[in-house]
CSV table of C-alpha atoms in Angstrom, one decimal:
chain,number,residue,atom,x,y,z
S,1,UNK,CA,48.6,-35.7,-11.8
S,2,UNK,CA,46.1,-38.2,-10.2
S,3,UNK,CA,43.6,-39.9,-12.4
S,4,UNK,CA,41.1,-37.3,-13.7
S,5,UNK,CA,37.4,-37.8,-13.9
S,6,UNK,CA,37.4,-36.6,-17.6
S,7,UNK,CA,39.9,-36.7,-20.5
S,8,UNK,CA,39.2,-34.0,-23.0
S,9,UNK,CA,40.4,-35.4,-26.4
S,10,UNK,CA,41.4,-32.8,-28.9
S,11,UNK,CA,43.0,-33.9,-32.1
S,12,UNK,CA,44.8,-31.2,-34.0
S,13,UNK,CA,46.0,-30.8,-37.6
S,14,UNK,CA,47.3,-27.5,-38.8
S,15,UNK,CA,45.2,-25.9,-36.1
S,16,UNK,CA,47.4,-23.0,-35.1
S,17,UNK,CA,44.9,-20.3,-36.0
S,18,UNK,CA,42.2,-21.2,-33.5
S,19,UNK,CA,43.6,-23.8,-31.1
S,20,UNK,CA,44.6,-21.3,-28.4
S,21,UNK,CA,41.1,-20.1,-28.2
S,22,UNK,CA,39.7,-23.6,-28.1
S,23,UNK,CA,42.2,-24.7,-25.3
S,24,UNK,CA,41.3,-21.6,-23.2
S,25,UNK,CA,37.6,-22.4,-23.5
S,26,UNK,CA,38.3,-25.8,-21.9
S,27,UNK,CA,40.7,-24.5,-19.3
S,28,UNK,CA,38.0,-22.1,-18.2
S,29,UNK,CA,35.5,-24.8,-17.5
S,30,UNK,CA,33.6,-24.7,-14.2
S,31,UNK,CA,34.5,-28.4,-13.8
S,32,UNK,CA,38.2,-28.7,-13.4
S,33,UNK,CA,39.0,-32.4,-12.7
S,34,UNK,CA,40.2,-33.2,-16.2
S,35,UNK,CA,43.3,-33.7,-18.4
S,36,UNK,CA,43.4,-32.0,-21.8
S,37,UNK,CA,44.9,-34.6,-24.2
S,38,UNK,CA,46.0,-32.9,-27.4
S,39,UNK,CA,47.3,-35.1,-30.2
S,40,UNK,CA,49.1,-33.2,-32.9
S,41,UNK,CA,48.5,-35.3,-36.0
S,42,UNK,CA,51.6,-34.3,-38.0
S,43,UNK,CA,50.8,-30.6,-38.5
S,44,UNK,CA,52.9,-28.6,-40.9
S,45,UNK,CA,52.2,-25.3,-39.1
S,46,UNK,CA,53.2,-24.2,-35.6
S,47,UNK,CA,50.3,-26.0,-33.8
S,48,UNK,CA,52.7,-27.6,-31.3
S,49,UNK,CA,54.4,-24.2,-30.5
S,50,UNK,CA,51.0,-22.6,-29.8
S,51,UNK,CA,50.1,-25.5,-27.4
S,52,UNK,CA,53.4,-25.4,-25.6
S,53,UNK,CA,53.0,-21.6,-25.0
S,54,UNK,CA,50.0,-22.3,-22.8
S,55,UNK,CA,51.2,-23.3,-19.3
S,56,UNK,CA,48.7,-25.6,-17.4
S,57,UNK,CA,49.5,-28.9,-15.8
S,58,UNK,CA,46.3,-30.4,-17.1
S,59,UNK,CA,47.5,-30.2,-20.7
S,60,UNK,CA,49.1,-33.3,-22.2
S,61,UNK,CA,50.6,-32.9,-25.7
S,62,UNK,CA,51.2,-36.0,-27.8
S,63,UNK,CA,52.9,-35.8,-31.2
S,64,UNK,CA,52.2,-38.2,-34.0
S,65,UNK,CA,55.4,-38.8,-36.0
S,66,UNK,CA,53.3,-38.8,-39.1
S,67,UNK,CA,49.8,-38.0,-40.1
S,68,UNK,CA,47.6,-40.9,-39.0
S,69,UNK,CA,44.2,-39.4,-40.0
S,70,UNK,CA,41.4,-38.4,-37.7
S,71,UNK,CA,39.9,-41.8,-36.9
S,72,UNK,CA,43.2,-43.4,-36.1
S,73,UNK,CA,44.2,-40.4,-33.9
S,74,UNK,CA,41.0,-40.5,-32.0
S,75,UNK,CA,41.5,-44.2,-31.3
S,76,UNK,CA,45.0,-43.5,-30.1
S,77,UNK,CA,43.6,-40.9,-27.8
S,78,UNK,CA,40.9,-43.2,-26.4
S,79,UNK,CA,43.7,-45.7,-25.4
S,80,UNK,CA,45.9,-43.0,-23.9
S,81,UNK,CA,43.1,-41.3,-22.0
S,82,UNK,CA,43.2,-41.5,-18.2
S,83,UNK,CA,39.7,-40.3,-17.4
S,84,UNK,CA,36.6,-42.2,-16.6
S,85,UNK,CA,34.7,-40.1,-19.2
S,86,UNK,CA,36.1,-39.0,-22.5
S,87,UNK,CA,34.9,-35.6,-23.8
S,88,UNK,CA,35.5,-34.7,-27.5
S,89,UNK,CA,36.6,-31.2,-28.5
S,90,UNK,CA,37.7,-30.0,-31.9
S,91,UNK,CA,40.8,-27.7,-32.1
S,92,UNK,CA,38.9,-24.9,-33.7
S,93,UNK,CA,35.7,-24.9,-31.7
S,94,UNK,CA,34.5,-23.4,-28.4
S,95,UNK,CA,32.7,-24.8,-25.3
S,96,UNK,CA,30.7,-22.7,-22.8
S,97,UNK,CA,32.0,-22.8,-19.2
S,98,UNK,CA,29.4,-25.3,-17.9
S,99,UNK,CA,29.6,-27.8,-20.6
S,100,UNK,CA,31.7,-30.4,-18.9
S,101,UNK,CA,29.9,-30.1,-15.6
S,102,UNK,CA,26.5,-30.6,-17.3
S,103,UNK,CA,27.6,-33.8,-19.1
S,104,UNK,CA,29.4,-35.2,-16.1
S,105,UNK,CA,26.3,-34.7,-13.9
S,106,UNK,CA,24.2,-36.3,-16.5
S,107,UNK,CA,26.3,-39.4,-16.9
S,108,UNK,CA,26.8,-39.7,-13.2
S,109,UNK,CA,23.0,-39.8,-12.7
S,110,UNK,CA,22.2,-42.0,-15.7
S,111,UNK,CA,24.3,-45.2,-15.5
S,112,UNK,CA,22.4,-46.7,-18.4
S,113,UNK,CA,23.6,-44.0,-20.8
S,114,UNK,CA,27.0,-44.6,-22.4
S,115,UNK,CA,27.2,-41.3,-24.3
S,116,UNK,CA,25.7,-37.9,-24.2
S,117,UNK,CA,26.3,-35.0,-26.6
S,118,UNK,CA,25.1,-31.4,-26.5
S,119,UNK,CA,23.2,-29.1,-28.8
S,120,UNK,CA,25.4,-26.9,-30.9
S,121,UNK,CA,25.5,-23.4,-32.2
S,122,UNK,CA,27.1,-23.3,-35.6
S,123,UNK,CA,29.1,-20.1,-36.3
S,124,UNK,CA,31.5,-18.6,-38.9
S,125,UNK,CA,30.3,-19.0,-42.4
S,126,UNK,CA,26.7,-19.5,-41.1
S,127,UNK,CA,24.9,-18.9,-37.8
S,128,UNK,CA,22.5,-21.7,-36.8
S,129,UNK,CA,21.5,-23.6,-33.8
S,130,UNK,CA,21.6,-27.4,-34.1
S,131,UNK,CA,19.4,-29.3,-31.6
S,132,UNK,CA,19.4,-33.1,-32.2
S,133,UNK,CA,16.8,-35.5,-31.0
S,134,UNK,CA,16.9,-36.3,-27.3
S,135,UNK,CA,14.7,-39.5,-27.2
S,136,UNK,CA,16.8,-42.7,-27.5
S,137,UNK,CA,14.2,-44.4,-29.7
S,138,UNK,CA,14.1,-41.5,-32.1
S,139,UNK,CA,17.9,-41.4,-32.2
S,140,UNK,CA,17.9,-45.1,-33.1
S,141,UNK,CA,15.5,-44.5,-36.0
S,142,UNK,CA,17.4,-41.4,-37.2
S,143,UNK,CA,20.7,-43.4,-37.3
S,144,UNK,CA,19.2,-45.4,-40.1
S,145,UNK,CA,19.6,-42.4,-42.3
S,146,UNK,CA,22.2,-40.0,-40.9
S,147,UNK,CA,24.3,-39.2,-37.9
S,148,UNK,CA,22.0,-38.2,-35.0
S,149,UNK,CA,24.8,-37.5,-32.4
S,150,UNK,CA,26.9,-34.4,-32.1
S,151,UNK,CA,30.3,-35.9,-32.4
S,152,UNK,CA,32.5,-32.9,-31.3
S,153,UNK,CA,30.3,-32.2,-28.3
S,154,UNK,CA,30.0,-35.8,-27.1
S,155,UNK,CA,31.2,-37.3,-23.8
S,156,UNK,CA,31.2,-41.1,-23.3
S,157,UNK,CA,32.2,-43.8,-20.8
S,158,UNK,CA,35.6,-44.5,-22.3
S,159,UNK,CA,36.5,-47.9,-20.7
S,160,UNK,CA,33.1,-49.2,-21.7
S,161,UNK,CA,33.7,-48.2,-25.3
S,162,UNK,CA,37.2,-49.8,-25.2
S,163,UNK,CA,35.9,-53.1,-23.6
S,164,UNK,CA,33.2,-53.3,-26.3
S,165,UNK,CA,35.7,-52.5,-29.0
S,166,UNK,CA,33.8,-49.4,-30.0
S,167,UNK,CA,36.4,-47.6,-32.0
S,168,UNK,CA,36.4,-45.3,-35.1
S,169,UNK,CA,37.3,-46.7,-38.5
S,170,UNK,CA,39.7,-44.7,-40.7
S,171,UNK,CA,38.2,-46.2,-43.9
S,172,UNK,CA,34.8,-44.7,-42.9
S,173,UNK,CA,36.2,-41.1,-42.9
S,174,UNK,CA,34.6,-38.5,-43.2
S,175,UNK,CA,31.7,-40.4,-41.7
S,176,UNK,CA,33.8,-42.1,-39.0
S,177,UNK,CA,31.6,-40.8,-36.2
S,178,UNK,CA,28.4,-42.0,-38.0
S,179,UNK,CA,29.9,-45.4,-38.3
S,180,UNK,CA,30.8,-45.6,-34.6
S,181,UNK,CA,27.3,-44.5,-33.4
S,182,UNK,CA,25.6,-47.1,-35.5
S,183,UNK,CA,27.7,-49.7,-33.6
S,184,UNK,CA,27.5,-48.1,-30.2
S,185,UNK,CA,23.7,-47.8,-30.3
S,186,UNK,CA,23.5,-51.6,-30.0
S,187,UNK,CA,25.5,-51.5,-26.8
S,188,UNK,CA,23.9,-48.8,-24.7
S,189,UNK,CA,21.8,-45.6,-24.7
S,190,UNK,CA,23.0,-42.6,-26.6
S,191,UNK,CA,21.4,-39.2,-25.8
S,192,UNK,CA,21.6,-35.6,-26.9
S,193,UNK,CA,21.1,-32.9,-24.2
S,194,UNK,CA,19.1,-29.9,-25.4
S,195,UNK,CA,21.4,-27.2,-23.8
S,196,UNK,CA,23.5,-25.3,-26.4
S,197,UNK,CA,26.9,-25.4,-24.9
S,198,UNK,CA,29.1,-26.1,-27.9
S,199,UNK,CA,30.1,-23.7,-30.6
S,200,UNK,CA,30.9,-25.4,-33.9
S,201,UNK,CA,32.9,-23.5,-36.4
S,202,UNK,CA,31.7,-23.6,-40.0
S,203,UNK,CA,34.1,-22.6,-42.9
S,204,UNK,CA,33.0,-21.1,-46.2
């Protein structure tokens, strides 16, 4: 496979119940120039078997020999990624077919933006739309108090993040994304797109 435009990074831990549906939502994207990098973080269920049952040359499965934790697994994925842009995707969520194309078009046309995320529809235990602030100045202010970026729906310029040492920190879990955004906001513009193109599963 030649170098793809996008690496979709999907960490997975005991995700066998929903991961097939999540993978299919990415394989059915209108934008097809991507690799789907799935890192199985020491699952104790049959997550790997489910992934291997799906035949598509864009899927790259990596197995952690032991559970490293989400932040460490994400950092590993950033370093293994071949794409110019890195798109996050959780192993139990769904993306609409035009999600990748929308984010790629935005980053291609806004070179000053290092990350964009999407609005989300939460489903499962609750049904709710989550639209985050789109103005960069408002995002900076909101980051003083809480995470103002949709982690799972985000796409960023991966090499720029690596060069600026913008990585997750395992000791900040479960707010590892919040910690990263507070560091990234000093290095470039972060934005949220208003389109709802990500479905975020909520458990009871």
